[in-house]
mmCIF file with all atom_site columns, C-alpha atoms in Angstrom:
data_model
loop_
_atom_site.group_PDB
_atom_site.id
_atom_site.type_symbol
_atom_site.label_atom_id
_atom_site.label_alt_id
_atom_site.label_comp_id
_atom_site.label_asym_id
_atom_site.label_entity_id
_atom_site.label_seq_id
_atom_site.pdbx_PDB_ins_code
_atom_site.Cartn_x
_atom_site.Cartn_y
_atom_site.Cartn_z
_atom_site.occupancy
_atom_site.B_iso_or_equiv
_atom_site.pdbx_formal_charge
_atom_site.auth_seq_id
_atom_site.auth_comp_id
_atom_site.auth_asym_id
_atom_site.auth_atom_id
_atom_site.pdbx_PDB_model_num
ATOM 1   C CA . MET A 1 1   ? -0.036 -0.019 0.006   1.00 66.00 ? 1   MET A CA 1
ATOM 2   C CA . VAL A 1 2   ? 1.363  3.410  -0.995  1.00 77.00 ? 2   VAL A CA 1
ATOM 3   C CA . ASN A 1 3   ? 2.008  5.857  1.927   1.00 82.00 ? 3   ASN A CA 1
ATOM 4   C CA . ILE A 1 4   ? 0.732  9.258  0.739   1.00 82.00 ? 4   ILE A CA 1
ATOM 5   C CA . ILE A 1 5   ? 1.431  12.070 3.154   1.00 81.00 ? 5   ILE A CA 1
ATOM 6   C CA . ARG A 1 6   ? 0.430  15.759 3.427   1.00 85.00 ? 6   ARG A CA 1
ATOM 7   C CA . PRO A 1 7   ? 3.143  18.381 2.904   1.00 84.00 ? 7   PRO A CA 1
ATOM 8   C CA . ARG A 1 8   ? 4.127  20.097 6.104   1.00 85.00 ? 8   ARG A CA 1
ATOM 9   C CA . VAL A 1 9   ? 6.236  22.891 7.554   1.00 82.00 ? 9   VAL A CA 1
ATOM 10  C CA . GLU A 1 10  ? 7.421  22.762 11.157  1.00 80.00 ? 10  GLU A CA 1
ATOM 11  C CA . LEU A 1 11  ? 9.283  25.466 13.036  1.00 76.00 ? 11  LEU A CA 1
ATOM 12  C CA . VAL A 1 12  ? 12.233 23.698 14.697  1.00 78.00 ? 12  VAL A CA 1
ATOM 13  C CA . LEU A 1 13  ? 14.192 26.466 16.388  1.00 76.00 ? 13  LEU A CA 1
ATOM 14  C CA . THR A 1 14  ? 14.340 30.267 16.516  1.00 74.00 ? 14  THR A CA 1
ATOM 15  C CA . TRP A 1 15  ? 17.106 32.597 17.659  1.00 75.00 ? 15  TRP A CA 1
ATOM 16  C CA . GLY A 1 16  ? 17.383 36.304 17.740  1.00 71.00 ? 16  GLY A CA 1
ATOM 17  C CA . SER A 1 17  ? 14.567 38.258 19.156  1.00 78.00 ? 17  SER A CA 1
ATOM 18  C CA . GLU A 1 18  ? 10.878 37.847 18.539  1.00 84.00 ? 18  GLU A CA 1
ATOM 19  C CA . GLU A 1 19  ? 10.465 40.680 20.987  1.00 87.00 ? 19  GLU A CA 1
ATOM 20  C CA . LEU A 1 20  ? 12.573 42.967 18.801  1.00 85.00 ? 20  LEU A CA 1
ATOM 21  C CA . ILE A 1 21  ? 10.399 42.238 15.766  1.00 85.00 ? 21  ILE A CA 1
ATOM 22  C CA . ALA A 1 22  ? 7.242  42.888 17.690  1.00 89.00 ? 22  ALA A CA 1
ATOM 23  C CA . ALA A 1 23  ? 8.733  46.088 19.137  1.00 87.00 ? 23  ALA A CA 1
ATOM 24  C CA . MET A 1 24  ? 9.817  47.350 15.734  1.00 83.00 ? 24  MET A CA 1
ATOM 25  C CA . THR A 1 25  ? 6.173  47.392 14.736  1.00 82.00 ? 25  THR A CA 1
ATOM 26  C CA . ASP A 1 26  ? 5.751  50.243 17.287  1.00 82.00 ? 26  ASP A CA 1
ATOM 27  C CA . VAL A 1 27  ? 8.958  51.918 16.056  1.00 80.00 ? 27  VAL A CA 1
ATOM 28  C CA . VAL A 1 28  ? 8.184  51.911 12.349  1.00 74.00 ? 28  VAL A CA 1
ATOM 29  C CA . TYR A 1 29  ? 4.403  52.311 12.469  1.00 71.00 ? 29  TYR A CA 1
ATOM 30  C CA . ARG A 1 30  ? 3.820  54.317 15.627  1.00 74.00 ? 30  ARG A CA 1
ATOM 31  C CA . ALA A 1 31  ? 7.134  56.354 16.012  1.00 70.00 ? 31  ALA A CA 1
ATOM 32  C CA . TYR A 1 32  ? 7.968  54.878 19.448  1.00 73.00 ? 32  TYR A CA 1
ATOM 33  C CA . ALA A 1 33  ? 11.551 55.116 20.612  1.00 76.00 ? 33  ALA A CA 1
ATOM 34  C CA . ILE A 1 34  ? 13.152 51.667 20.471  1.00 82.00 ? 34  ILE A CA 1
ATOM 35  C CA . GLU A 1 35  ? 13.596 51.670 24.299  1.00 88.00 ? 35  GLU A CA 1
ATOM 36  C CA . ASP A 1 36  ? 9.866  52.383 24.819  1.00 90.00 ? 36  ASP A CA 1
ATOM 37  C CA . ALA A 1 37  ? 8.805  49.798 22.308  1.00 89.00 ? 37  ALA A CA 1
ATOM 38  C CA . MET A 1 38  ? 10.993 47.130 23.862  1.00 90.00 ? 38  MET A CA 1
ATOM 39  C CA . ARG A 1 39  ? 9.683  47.945 27.287  1.00 95.00 ? 39  ARG A CA 1
ATOM 40  C CA . ARG A 1 40  ? 6.081  47.701 25.979  1.00 94.00 ? 40  ARG A CA 1
ATOM 41  C CA . VAL A 1 41  ? 6.543  44.187 24.503  1.00 94.00 ? 41  VAL A CA 1
ATOM 42  C CA . ARG A 1 42  ? 8.379  42.961 27.653  1.00 94.00 ? 42  ARG A CA 1
ATOM 43  C CA . GLU A 1 43  ? 5.528  44.185 29.807  1.00 96.00 ? 43  GLU A CA 1
ATOM 44  C CA . LYS A 1 44  ? 2.923  42.656 27.506  1.00 94.00 ? 44  LYS A CA 1
ATOM 45  C CA . PRO A 1 45  ? 4.357  39.399 26.076  1.00 90.00 ? 45  PRO A CA 1
ATOM 46  C CA . GLU A 1 46  ? 1.014  38.644 24.464  1.00 93.00 ? 46  GLU A CA 1
ATOM 47  C CA . LEU A 1 47  ? 1.915  41.391 21.953  1.00 91.00 ? 47  LEU A CA 1
ATOM 48  C CA . VAL A 1 48  ? 4.835  39.334 20.722  1.00 91.00 ? 48  VAL A CA 1
ATOM 49  C CA . VAL A 1 49  ? 2.711  36.283 19.987  1.00 90.00 ? 49  VAL A CA 1
ATOM 50  C CA . ARG A 1 50  ? -0.125 38.335 18.519  1.00 92.00 ? 50  ARG A CA 1
ATOM 51  C CA . ARG A 1 51  ? 2.171  40.331 16.192  1.00 90.00 ? 51  ARG A CA 1
ATOM 52  C CA . ILE A 1 52  ? 4.327  37.452 14.971  1.00 89.00 ? 52  ILE A CA 1
ATOM 53  C CA . THR A 1 53  ? 1.142  35.363 14.305  1.00 88.00 ? 53  THR A CA 1
ATOM 54  C CA . SER A 1 54  ? -0.365 38.316 12.496  1.00 88.00 ? 54  SER A CA 1
ATOM 55  C CA . PHE A 1 55  ? 2.732  38.717 10.284  1.00 85.00 ? 55  PHE A CA 1
ATOM 56  C CA . LEU A 1 56  ? 2.675  35.063 9.351   1.00 85.00 ? 56  LEU A CA 1
ATOM 57  C CA . ARG A 1 57  ? -1.167 34.996 8.720   1.00 86.00 ? 57  ARG A CA 1
ATOM 58  C CA . ASP A 1 58  ? -0.972 38.167 6.583   1.00 85.00 ? 58  ASP A CA 1
ATOM 59  C CA . GLY A 1 59  ? 1.948  36.987 4.515   1.00 83.00 ? 59  GLY A CA 1
ATOM 60  C CA . HIS A 1 60  ? 4.452  39.538 5.836   1.00 79.00 ? 60  HIS A CA 1
ATOM 61  C CA . HIS A 1 61  ? 7.283  37.077 6.139   1.00 77.00 ? 61  HIS A CA 1
ATOM 62  C CA . SER A 1 62  ? 10.038 39.600 5.343   1.00 74.00 ? 62  SER A CA 1
ATOM 63  C CA . VAL A 1 63  ? 10.001 40.841 8.955   1.00 76.00 ? 63  VAL A CA 1
ATOM 64  C CA . LEU A 1 64  ? 11.307 37.424 9.988   1.00 73.00 ? 64  LEU A CA 1
ATOM 65  C CA . GLU A 1 65  ? 14.512 38.138 8.169   1.00 72.00 ? 65  GLU A CA 1
ATOM 66  C CA . PHE A 1 66  ? 15.504 40.119 11.249  1.00 73.00 ? 66  PHE A CA 1
ATOM 67  C CA . MET A 1 67  ? 15.759 36.932 13.279  1.00 75.00 ? 67  MET A CA 1
ATOM 68  C CA . GLY A 1 68  ? 16.854 33.408 12.650  1.00 75.00 ? 68  GLY A CA 1
ATOM 69  C CA . ALA A 1 69  ? 14.572 30.469 12.228  1.00 71.00 ? 69  ALA A CA 1
ATOM 70  C CA . SER A 1 70  ? 15.122 26.826 11.395  1.00 76.00 ? 70  SER A CA 1
ATOM 71  C CA . TRP A 1 71  ? 12.398 24.940 9.605   1.00 77.00 ? 71  TRP A CA 1
ATOM 72  C CA . LEU A 1 72  ? 11.688 21.332 8.697   1.00 81.00 ? 72  LEU A CA 1
ATOM 73  C CA . ILE A 1 73  ? 9.829  21.250 5.400   1.00 86.00 ? 73  ILE A CA 1
ATOM 74  C CA . GLU A 1 74  ? 8.466  18.039 3.931   1.00 87.00 ? 74  GLU A CA 1
ATOM 75  C CA . GLY A 1 75  ? 6.939  17.789 0.493   1.00 87.00 ? 75  GLY A CA 1
ATOM 76  C CA . SER A 1 76  ? 7.506  16.035 -2.814  1.00 87.00 ? 76  SER A CA 1
ATOM 77  C CA . ARG A 1 77  ? 11.019 15.836 -4.154  1.00 84.00 ? 77  ARG A CA 1
ATOM 78  C CA . ALA A 1 78  ? 9.872  18.055 -7.020  1.00 83.00 ? 78  ALA A CA 1
ATOM 79  C CA . PHE A 1 79  ? 8.657  20.718 -4.477  1.00 84.00 ? 79  PHE A CA 1
ATOM 80  C CA . THR A 1 80  ? 11.755 20.593 -2.255  1.00 84.00 ? 80  THR A CA 1
ATOM 81  C CA . HIS A 1 81  ? 13.979 21.084 -5.299  1.00 81.00 ? 81  HIS A CA 1
ATOM 82  C CA . GLU A 1 82  ? 12.028 24.210 -6.197  1.00 80.00 ? 82  GLU A CA 1
ATOM 83  C CA . VAL A 1 83  ? 12.468 25.557 -2.658  1.00 80.00 ? 83  VAL A CA 1
ATOM 84  C CA . ILE A 1 84  ? 16.242 25.075 -2.543  1.00 77.00 ? 84  ILE A CA 1
ATOM 85  C CA . ARG A 1 85  ? 16.734 26.897 -5.827  1.00 76.00 ? 85  ARG A CA 1
ATOM 86  C CA . HIS A 1 86  ? 15.692 30.133 -4.061  1.00 71.00 ? 86  HIS A CA 1
ATOM 87  C CA . ARG A 1 87  ? 18.671 30.900 -1.828  1.00 66.00 ? 87  ARG A CA 1
ATOM 88  C CA . VAL A 1 88  ? 16.962 32.907 0.885   1.00 67.00 ? 88  VAL A CA 1
ATOM 89  C CA . ALA A 1 89  ? 18.237 30.409 3.401   1.00 70.00 ? 89  ALA A CA 1
ATOM 90  C CA . SER A 1 90  ? 20.705 27.552 3.915   1.00 73.00 ? 90  SER A CA 1
ATOM 91  C CA . TYR A 1 91  ? 19.324 24.075 3.228   1.00 75.00 ? 91  TYR A CA 1
ATOM 92  C CA . TRP A 1 92  ? 20.217 20.560 4.146   1.00 78.00 ? 92  TRP A CA 1
ATOM 93  C CA . GLN A 1 93  ? 18.196 18.029 2.149   1.00 83.00 ? 93  GLN A CA 1
ATOM 94  C CA . GLU A 1 94  ? 17.353 14.436 2.936   1.00 83.00 ? 94  GLU A CA 1
ATOM 95  C CA . SER A 1 95  ? 19.691 12.284 0.879   1.00 83.00 ? 95  SER A CA 1
ATOM 96  C CA . GLN A 1 96  ? 18.207 9.667  -1.470  1.00 86.00 ? 96  GLN A CA 1
ATOM 97  C CA . ARG A 1 97  ? 21.689 8.338  -1.808  1.00 82.00 ? 97  ARG A CA 1
ATOM 98  C CA . TYR A 1 98  ? 22.130 7.431  1.919   1.00 80.00 ? 98  TYR A CA 1
ATOM 99  C CA . VAL A 1 99  ? 18.557 6.873  3.264   1.00 81.00 ? 99  VAL A CA 1
ATOM 100 C CA . ASP A 1 100 ? 17.555 3.266  2.900   1.00 79.00 ? 100 ASP A CA 1
ATOM 101 C CA . TYR A 1 101 ? 13.955 3.570  1.865   1.00 85.00 ? 101 TYR A CA 1
ATOM 102 C CA . THR A 1 102 ? 13.512 -0.245 1.797   1.00 85.00 ? 102 THR A CA 1
ATOM 103 C CA . LYS A 1 103 ? 12.962 -0.054 5.551   1.00 78.00 ? 103 LYS A CA 1
ATOM 104 C CA . GLY A 1 104 ? 9.390  1.234  5.047   1.00 72.00 ? 104 GLY A CA 1
ATOM 105 C CA . GLN A 1 105 ? 10.079 4.949  4.535   1.00 74.00 ? 105 GLN A CA 1
ATOM 106 C CA . LEU A 1 106 ? 8.698  5.202  0.988   1.00 87.00 ? 106 LEU A CA 1
ATOM 107 C CA . ARG A 1 107 ? 6.377  8.166  1.294   1.00 88.00 ? 107 ARG A CA 1
ATOM 108 C CA . TYR A 1 108 ? 4.774  10.268 -1.484  1.00 92.00 ? 108 TYR A CA 1
ATOM 109 C CA . VAL A 1 109 ? 3.189  13.676 -1.753  1.00 92.00 ? 109 VAL A CA 1
ATOM 110 C CA . LEU A 1 110 ? 0.587  14.151 -4.423  1.00 90.00 ? 110 LEU A CA 1
ATOM 111 C CA . PRO A 1 111 ? -2.258 16.489 -5.104  1.00 89.00 ? 111 PRO A CA 1
ATOM 112 C CA . PRO A 1 112 ? -5.478 14.830 -3.871  1.00 86.00 ? 112 PRO A CA 1
ATOM 113 C CA . ALA A 1 113 ? -6.881 14.437 -7.369  1.00 85.00 ? 113 ALA A CA 1
ATOM 114 C CA . LEU A 1 114 ? -3.846 12.354 -8.407  1.00 87.00 ? 114 LEU A CA 1
ATOM 115 C CA . ALA A 1 115 ? -3.507 10.336 -5.217  1.00 84.00 ? 115 ALA A CA 1
ATOM 116 C CA . SER A 1 116 ? -6.433 7.953  -5.820  1.00 84.00 ? 116 SER A CA 1
ATOM 117 C CA . GLN A 1 117 ? -5.693 7.441  -9.552  1.00 89.00 ? 117 GLN A CA 1
ATOM 118 C CA . TRP A 1 118 ? -1.923 6.931  -9.394  1.00 87.00 ? 118 TRP A CA 1
ATOM 119 C CA . SER A 1 119 ? -1.415 4.910  -6.155  1.00 86.00 ? 119 SER A CA 1
ATOM 120 C CA . ASN A 1 120 ? -0.958 1.641  -8.194  1.00 90.00 ? 120 ASN A CA 1
ATOM 121 C CA . TYR A 1 121 ? 1.836  3.275  -10.204 1.00 92.00 ? 121 TYR A CA 1
ATOM 122 C CA . LEU A 1 122 ? 3.565  4.445  -7.035  1.00 91.00 ? 122 LEU A CA 1
ATOM 123 C CA . ASP A 1 123 ? 3.191  1.059  -5.471  1.00 91.00 ? 123 ASP A CA 1
ATOM 124 C CA . SER A 1 124 ? 4.831  -0.521 -8.540  1.00 94.00 ? 124 SER A CA 1
ATOM 125 C CA . ALA A 1 125 ? 7.630  2.154  -8.489  1.00 93.00 ? 125 ALA A CA 1
ATOM 126 C CA . SER A 1 126 ? 8.199  1.408  -4.761  1.00 93.00 ? 126 SER A CA 1
ATOM 127 C CA . GLN A 1 127 ? 8.507  -2.340 -5.447  1.00 93.00 ? 127 GLN A CA 1
ATOM 128 C CA . THR A 1 128 ? 10.860 -1.711 -8.392  1.00 95.00 ? 128 THR A CA 1
ATOM 129 C CA . TYR A 1 129 ? 13.088 0.487  -6.170  1.00 94.00 ? 129 TYR A CA 1
ATOM 130 C CA . VAL A 1 130 ? 13.144 -2.187 -3.353  1.00 94.00 ? 130 VAL A CA 1
ATOM 131 C CA . ARG A 1 131 ? 14.180 -4.833 -5.986  1.00 94.00 ? 131 ARG A CA 1
ATOM 132 C CA . ALA A 1 132 ? 16.832 -2.534 -7.375  1.00 95.00 ? 132 ALA A CA 1
ATOM 133 C CA . ARG A 1 133 ? 18.322 -1.938 -3.936  1.00 93.00 ? 133 ARG A CA 1
ATOM 134 C CA . GLU A 1 134 ? 18.990 -5.696 -3.711  1.00 93.00 ? 134 GLU A CA 1
ATOM 135 C CA . GLY A 1 135 ? 21.439 -5.579 -6.611  1.00 93.00 ? 135 GLY A CA 1
ATOM 136 C CA . PHE A 1 136 ? 22.531 -1.995 -7.139  1.00 92.00 ? 136 PHE A CA 1
ATOM 137 C CA . ALA A 1 137 ? 24.235 0.647  -5.106  1.00 89.00 ? 137 ALA A CA 1
ATOM 138 C CA . PRO A 1 138 ? 21.840 3.092  -3.381  1.00 85.00 ? 138 PRO A CA 1
ATOM 139 C CA . GLU A 1 139 ? 23.047 6.016  -5.428  1.00 86.00 ? 139 GLU A CA 1
ATOM 140 C CA . ASP A 1 140 ? 22.010 4.042  -8.608  1.00 92.00 ? 140 ASP A CA 1
ATOM 141 C CA . ALA A 1 141 ? 18.696 2.713  -7.306  1.00 92.00 ? 141 ALA A CA 1
ATOM 142 C CA . ARG A 1 142 ? 17.512 6.192  -6.345  1.00 91.00 ? 142 ARG A CA 1
ATOM 143 C CA . TYR A 1 143 ? 17.098 7.067  -10.059 1.00 92.00 ? 143 TYR A CA 1
ATOM 144 C CA . LEU A 1 144 ? 13.993 4.923  -10.057 1.00 93.00 ? 144 LEU A CA 1
ATOM 145 C CA . LEU A 1 145 ? 12.190 7.019  -7.418  1.00 93.00 ? 145 LEU A CA 1
ATOM 146 C CA . PRO A 1 146 ? 9.416  9.278  -8.748  1.00 92.00 ? 146 PRO A CA 1
ATOM 147 C CA . ASN A 1 147 ? 9.456  13.067 -8.153  1.00 90.00 ? 147 ASN A CA 1
ATOM 148 C CA . ALA A 1 148 ? 6.401  12.551 -5.927  1.00 91.00 ? 148 ALA A CA 1
ATOM 149 C CA . MET A 1 149 ? 8.746  10.900 -3.360  1.00 91.00 ? 149 MET A CA 1
ATOM 150 C CA . ALA A 1 150 ? 8.532  12.709 -0.050  1.00 89.00 ? 150 ALA A CA 1
ATOM 151 C CA . SER A 1 151 ? 11.698 14.590 0.900   1.00 87.00 ? 151 SER A CA 1
ATOM 152 C CA . ARG A 1 152 ? 12.650 16.637 3.897   1.00 84.00 ? 152 ARG A CA 1
ATOM 153 C CA . ILE A 1 153 ? 14.739 19.747 3.978   1.00 85.00 ? 153 ILE A CA 1
ATOM 154 C CA . TRP A 1 154 ? 16.045 21.580 6.973   1.00 78.00 ? 154 TRP A CA 1
ATOM 155 C CA . ALA A 1 155 ? 16.074 25.269 6.239   1.00 78.00 ? 155 ALA A CA 1
ATOM 156 C CA . ARG A 1 156 ? 17.850 27.971 8.183   1.00 70.00 ? 156 ARG A CA 1
#
């Protein structure tokens, strides 16, 4: 049976100052002095959560460039290759050369409309890959994996 998963993004770690980002909202939109803005967010920590959440919800991701964040992103191999082409971060991608997918880790990401129609194909591709791993080096067998193969990247 083919294991079809949903794409996901998970925040792994942050560094820098979420407080600073929240405070800068007061500095650049309300003309607060930085000291006053920092005092305000330290006295009301709920402002930090509310503002960062609002930035993310509204698509204002550029403010996050002022702090560091590390993300685990999982999607199809085709998707993860599109992400790493845009060098707004440093990436470390799951290796199809070294991961032994014969141990039950064959996962695929597909649009819902394709998932039901193409699961037999993916099941066949999975079986072909497993057979190839019996006689070929992992770096050669990986060429048989479809682009729908799930892949993880760690972005920072």
